[in-house]
Structure formats: C-alpha cells, structure tokens
PDB file of C-alpha atoms in Angstrom:
ATOM      1  CA  MET R 230       0.152  -5.048 -19.863  1.00  0.00           C
ATOM      2  CA  THR R 231       2.239  -3.509 -22.344  1.00  0.00           C
ATOM      3  CA  ALA R 232       0.204  -0.890 -24.406  1.00  0.00           C
ATOM      4  CA  ALA R 233      -2.376   1.866 -23.416  1.00  0.00           C
ATOM      5  CA  ARG R 234      -5.835   0.640 -22.237  1.00  0.00           C
ATOM      6  CA  THR R 235      -8.753   2.754 -21.634  1.00  0.00           C
ATOM      7  CA  VAL R 236     -11.566   1.563 -19.317  1.00  0.00           C
ATOM      8  CA  ASP R 237     -14.935   3.235 -18.389  1.00  0.00           C
ATOM      9  CA  GLY R 238     -15.713   4.072 -14.760  1.00  0.00           C
ATOM     10  CA  PRO R 239     -19.008   5.372 -13.491  1.00  0.00           C
ATOM     11  CA  GLY R 240     -18.790   9.025 -14.669  1.00  0.00           C
ATOM     12  CA  PHE R 241     -15.425   9.113 -15.922  1.00  0.00           C
ATOM     13  CA  ARG R 242     -12.722   7.183 -18.114  1.00  0.00           C
ATOM     14  CA  ILE R 243      -9.126   5.817 -16.995  1.00  0.00           C
ATOM     15  CA  GLN R 244      -6.442   5.334 -19.495  1.00  0.00           C
ATOM     16  CA  TYR R 245      -3.668   2.927 -18.295  1.00  0.00           C
ATOM     17  CA  LEU R 246      -0.234   3.159 -19.472  1.00  0.00           C
ATOM     18  CA  PRO R 247       2.725   1.099 -18.107  1.00  0.00           C
ATOM     19  CA  GLY R 248       5.755   3.267 -17.278  1.00  0.00           C
ATOM     20  CA  PRO R 249       9.200   2.152 -16.057  1.00  0.00           C
ATOM     21  CA  GLY R 250       8.508   0.847 -12.738  1.00  0.00           C
ATOM     22  CA  TYR R 251       5.284   2.366 -12.357  1.00  0.00           C
ATOM     23  CA  LEU R 252       1.771   2.489 -13.909  1.00  0.00           C
ATOM     24  CA  ARG R 253       0.276   5.763 -15.255  1.00  0.00           C
ATOM     25  CA  ALA R 254      -3.288   6.430 -14.797  1.00  0.00           C
ATOM     26  CA  HIS R 255      -5.004   9.227 -16.919  1.00  0.00           C
ATOM     27  CA  VAL R 256      -8.484  10.110 -15.347  1.00  0.00           C
ATOM     28  CA  PHE R 257     -10.613  12.109 -17.595  1.00  0.00           C
ATOM     29  CA  ASP R 258     -14.034  12.799 -19.228  1.00  0.00           C
ATOM     30  CA  GLY R 259     -15.962  13.290 -16.005  1.00  0.00           C
ATOM     31  CA  VAL R 260     -17.226  15.598 -13.285  1.00  0.00           C
ATOM     32  CA  ASP R 261     -15.735  14.896  -9.895  1.00  0.00           C
ATOM     33  CA  SER R 262     -17.678  14.412  -6.723  1.00  0.00           C
ATOM     34  CA  ILE R 263     -17.340  12.123  -3.620  1.00  0.00           C
ATOM     35  CA  ASP R 264     -18.950   9.134  -5.378  1.00  0.00           C
ATOM     36  CA  VAL R 265     -16.728   9.594  -8.561  1.00  0.00           C
ATOM     37  CA  SER R 266     -13.464   9.856  -6.466  1.00  0.00           C
ATOM     38  CA  ILE R 267     -14.346   6.720  -4.391  1.00  0.00           C
ATOM     39  CA  ALA R 268     -15.110   4.692  -7.701  1.00  0.00           C
ATOM     40  CA  MET R 269     -11.901   6.058  -9.371  1.00  0.00           C
ATOM     41  CA  TRP R 270      -9.776   5.211  -6.339  1.00  0.00           C
ATOM     42  CA  ARG R 271     -11.277   1.834  -5.929  1.00  0.00           C
ATOM     43  CA  MET R 272     -10.631   1.173  -9.549  1.00  0.00           C
ATOM     44  CA  LEU R 273      -7.137   2.299  -9.555  1.00  0.00           C
ATOM     45  CA  GLY R 274      -6.421   0.021  -6.233  1.00  0.00           C
ATOM     46  CA  ALA R 275      -8.000  -3.054  -8.038  1.00  0.00           C
ATOM     47  CA  GLU R 276      -5.867  -2.383 -11.045  1.00  0.00           C
ATOM     48  CA  CYS R 277      -2.648  -1.949  -9.208  1.00  0.00           C
ATOM     49  CA  ALA R 278      -3.242  -5.183  -7.223  1.00  0.00           C
ATOM     50  CA  SER R 279      -4.313  -6.986 -10.471  1.00  0.00           C
ATOM     51  CA  GLN R 280      -0.840  -5.925 -12.168  1.00  0.00           C
ATOM     52  CA  GLY R 281       1.104  -6.091  -9.023  1.00  0.00           C
ATOM     53  CA  VAL R 282       2.062  -2.464  -9.275  1.00  0.00           C
ATOM     54  CA  ASP R 283       3.195  -0.648  -6.176  1.00  0.00           C
ATOM     55  CA  ARG R 284       3.903   2.837  -7.724  1.00  0.00           C
ATOM     56  CA  LEU R 285       1.140   4.667  -9.469  1.00  0.00           C
ATOM     57  CA  LEU R 286       1.136   7.960 -11.131  1.00  0.00           C
ATOM     58  CA  VAL R 287      -2.258   9.326 -11.522  1.00  0.00           C
ATOM     59  CA  VAL R 288      -3.066  12.381 -13.741  1.00  0.00           C
ATOM     60  CA  GLU R 289      -6.433  13.648 -13.137  1.00  0.00           C
ATOM     61  CA  ASP R 290      -8.429  15.872 -15.276  1.00  0.00           C
ATOM     62  CA  LEU R 291     -11.940  15.966 -14.106  1.00  0.00           C
ATOM     63  CA  ALA R 292     -14.211  19.138 -13.741  1.00  0.00           C
ATOM     64  CA  ALA R 293     -15.387  20.033 -10.338  1.00  0.00           C
ATOM     65  CA  THR R 294     -13.978  18.802  -7.268  1.00  0.00           C
ATOM     66  CA  VAL R 295     -14.727  16.877  -3.874  1.00  0.00           C
ATOM     67  CA  GLU R 296     -15.902  19.106  -0.996  1.00  0.00           C
ATOM     68  CA  THR R 297     -13.259  19.598   1.611  1.00  0.00           C
ATOM     69  CA  GLY R 298     -15.862  18.051   4.140  1.00  0.00           C
ATOM     70  CA  GLU R 299     -15.823  14.692   2.285  1.00  0.00           C
ATOM     71  CA  LEU R 300     -12.059  14.350   2.204  1.00  0.00           C
ATOM     72  CA  GLU R 301     -12.001  12.286   5.387  1.00  0.00           C
ATOM     73  CA  ARG R 302     -14.400   9.891   3.862  1.00  0.00           C
ATOM     74  CA  LEU R 303     -12.308   9.657   0.527  1.00  0.00           C
ATOM     75  CA  ALA R 304      -8.964   8.926   2.591  1.00  0.00           C
ATOM     76  CA  GLN R 305     -10.762   6.061   4.340  1.00  0.00           C
ATOM     77  CA  ALA R 306     -11.777   4.572   0.888  1.00  0.00           C
ATOM     78  CA  MET R 307      -8.415   4.974  -0.370  1.00  0.00           C
ATOM     79  CA  GLU R 308      -6.986   3.321   2.489  1.00  0.00           C
ATOM     80  CA  GLU R 309      -9.648   0.286   2.178  1.00  0.00           C
ATOM     81  CA  ALA R 310      -8.598   0.251  -1.613  1.00  0.00           C
ATOM     82  CA  GLY R 311      -4.981  -0.885  -0.575  1.00  0.00           C
ATOM     83  CA  PHE R 312      -3.349   2.652  -0.785  1.00  0.00           C
ATOM     84  CA  ALA R 313      -0.953   2.055   2.094  1.00  0.00           C
ATOM     85  CA  ARG R 314       0.917  -0.219  -0.144  1.00  0.00           C
ATOM     86  CA  ILE R 315       0.984   1.794  -3.223  1.00  0.00           C
ATOM     87  CA  ARG R 316       3.387   4.865  -3.475  1.00  0.00           C
ATOM     88  CA  THR R 317       1.183   7.369  -5.420  1.00  0.00           C
ATOM     89  CA  ALA R 318       1.884  10.768  -7.028  1.00  0.00           C
ATOM     90  CA  PHE R 319      -1.314  12.532  -7.980  1.00  0.00           C
ATOM     91  CA  VAL R 320      -1.146  15.306 -10.671  1.00  0.00           C
ATOM     92  CA  GLU R 321      -4.056  17.799 -10.674  1.00  0.00           C
ATOM     93  CA  LEU R 322      -4.506  19.342 -14.128  1.00  0.00           C
ATOM     94  CA  ARG R 323      -7.359  21.644 -13.030  1.00  0.00           C
ATOM     95  CA  ASP R 324      -7.182  24.004 -10.136  1.00  0.00           C
ATOM     96  CA  ASP R 325      -7.914  22.302  -6.815  1.00  0.00           C
ATOM     97  CA  ILE R 326      -4.488  21.900  -5.618  1.00  0.00           C
ATOM     98  CA  ALA R 327      -5.282  23.342  -1.946  1.00  0.00           C
ATOM     99  CA  GLY R 328      -8.064  20.836  -1.592  1.00  0.00           C
ATOM    100  CA  ASN R 329      -5.905  18.062  -2.750  1.00  0.00           C
ATOM    101  CA  GLU R 330      -3.082  18.796  -0.555  1.00  0.00           C
ATOM    102  CA  PHE R 331      -5.401  18.734   2.390  1.00  0.00           C
ATOM    103  CA  GLY R 332      -6.501  15.223   1.068  1.00  0.00           C
ATOM    104  CA  GLU R 333      -2.716  14.371   0.897  1.00  0.00           C
ATOM    105  CA  ILE R 334      -2.312  15.290   4.599  1.00  0.00           C
ATOM    106  CA  LEU R 335      -5.266  13.135   5.432  1.00  0.00           C
ATOM    107  CA  CYS R 336      -3.886  10.226   3.325  1.00  0.00           C
ATOM    108  CA  ARG R 337      -0.344  10.637   4.983  1.00  0.00           C
ATOM    109  CA  GLU R 338      -1.773  10.646   8.422  1.00  0.00           C
ATOM    110  CA  ARG R 339      -3.085   7.150   7.620  1.00  0.00           C
ATOM    111  CA  GLY R 340       0.107   5.896   6.474  1.00  0.00           C
ATOM    112  CA  MET R 341      -0.081   6.366   2.728  1.00  0.00           C
ATOM    113  CA  ALA R 342       2.829   7.456   0.618  1.00  0.00           C
ATOM    114  CA  ILE R 343       1.104   9.999  -1.601  1.00  0.00           C
ATOM    115  CA  ARG R 344       1.839  13.439  -2.802  1.00  0.00           C
ATOM    116  CA  VAL R 345      -0.041  16.001  -4.983  1.00  0.00           C
ATOM    117  CA  PHE R 346       1.562  17.788  -7.783  1.00  0.00           C
ATOM    118  CA  SER R 347       0.655  20.353 -10.561  1.00  0.00           C
ATOM    119  CA  ASP R 348       3.608  19.033 -12.995  1.00  0.00           C
ATOM    120  CA  GLU R 349       3.659  15.570 -14.075  1.00  0.00           C
ATOM    121  CA  THR R 350       7.571  15.667 -14.612  1.00  0.00           C
ATOM    122  CA  GLU R 351       8.061  16.622 -11.000  1.00  0.00           C
ATOM    123  CA  ALA R 352       5.482  13.789  -9.869  1.00  0.00           C
ATOM    124  CA  ARG R 353       7.297  11.106 -11.768  1.00  0.00           C
ATOM    125  CA  ARG R 354      10.659  12.419 -10.363  1.00  0.00           C
ATOM    126  CA  TRP R 355       9.308  11.912  -6.802  1.00  0.00           C
ATOM    127  CA  LEU R 356       7.515   8.563  -7.644  1.00  0.00           C
ATOM    128  CA  VAL R 357      10.479   6.867  -9.254  1.00  0.00           C
ATOM    129  CA  TYR R 358      13.304   8.527  -7.270  1.00  0.00           C
ATOM    130  CA  GLY R 359      11.835   9.647  -3.899  1.00  0.00           C
ATOM    131  CA  ASP R 360      12.170  12.707  -1.887  1.00  0.00           C
TER     132      ASP R 360
END
C-alpha cells in the first residue's frame, strides 16, 4: 500500500495512509458508540494483519463517545482483534481524553502496548521511538 485509501465502516469512514514504519488510520464521519468502536477496532486489526503492520497511529474524529461502563467490553474486543501484537498510538481529536485514558489502562492490563494522546506529533514520536 503506497497511497491513501478510504474505506467505509458501519457508521464511520477510515482513511489509511502508510507512514515510515507504521500505518496511519484517520477515523471520521461518524458518531461513536460501543458498536461503532468495536467495528472500528476489528477493521483496524484486520487491516494491520493484512498489511503485516505492527505499529498503528489512529487519529479519531468521531462525535460522541463510548460509555465508561462499556470500556471493558471494548478492551476485550481489541484483544480479540489482535492488538496485543500491535503497538498503537491513539489520538483523540474531540474531548474524551479521560475516558480514553481509562480505556488505555484496561488495554495495557491485557498486555496491549497502547497510549492515548491529544497531539498527533507526540503520538507519532512515541509510536516510532518509544517512551
């Protein structure tokens, strides 16, 4: 994959763009919910597997957010989608940093290398170079 490619998901769109050593996925044009998030992470996991990618930069720009009580279910879905093998930097463009940080904790407890950011440059630095 050498150029940007946009695909439709159930209630959102993802634009994939290869970066140096990682895949960038911009998720947009939708309203977040537990079902949307599970579908999104499944699609992202499948794309990483099909491209042989082990580093993923997710830039999410969706309205609304997943309820805190649903985050355990989401972490389970991410684990099932293969995210224990994918270093993931997640950039929240809207305002749910606190909820996403709680989700980060749940994912890290399951062995996933994931961090939440509000800045794409910082996220890319962590993704490529580490802590």
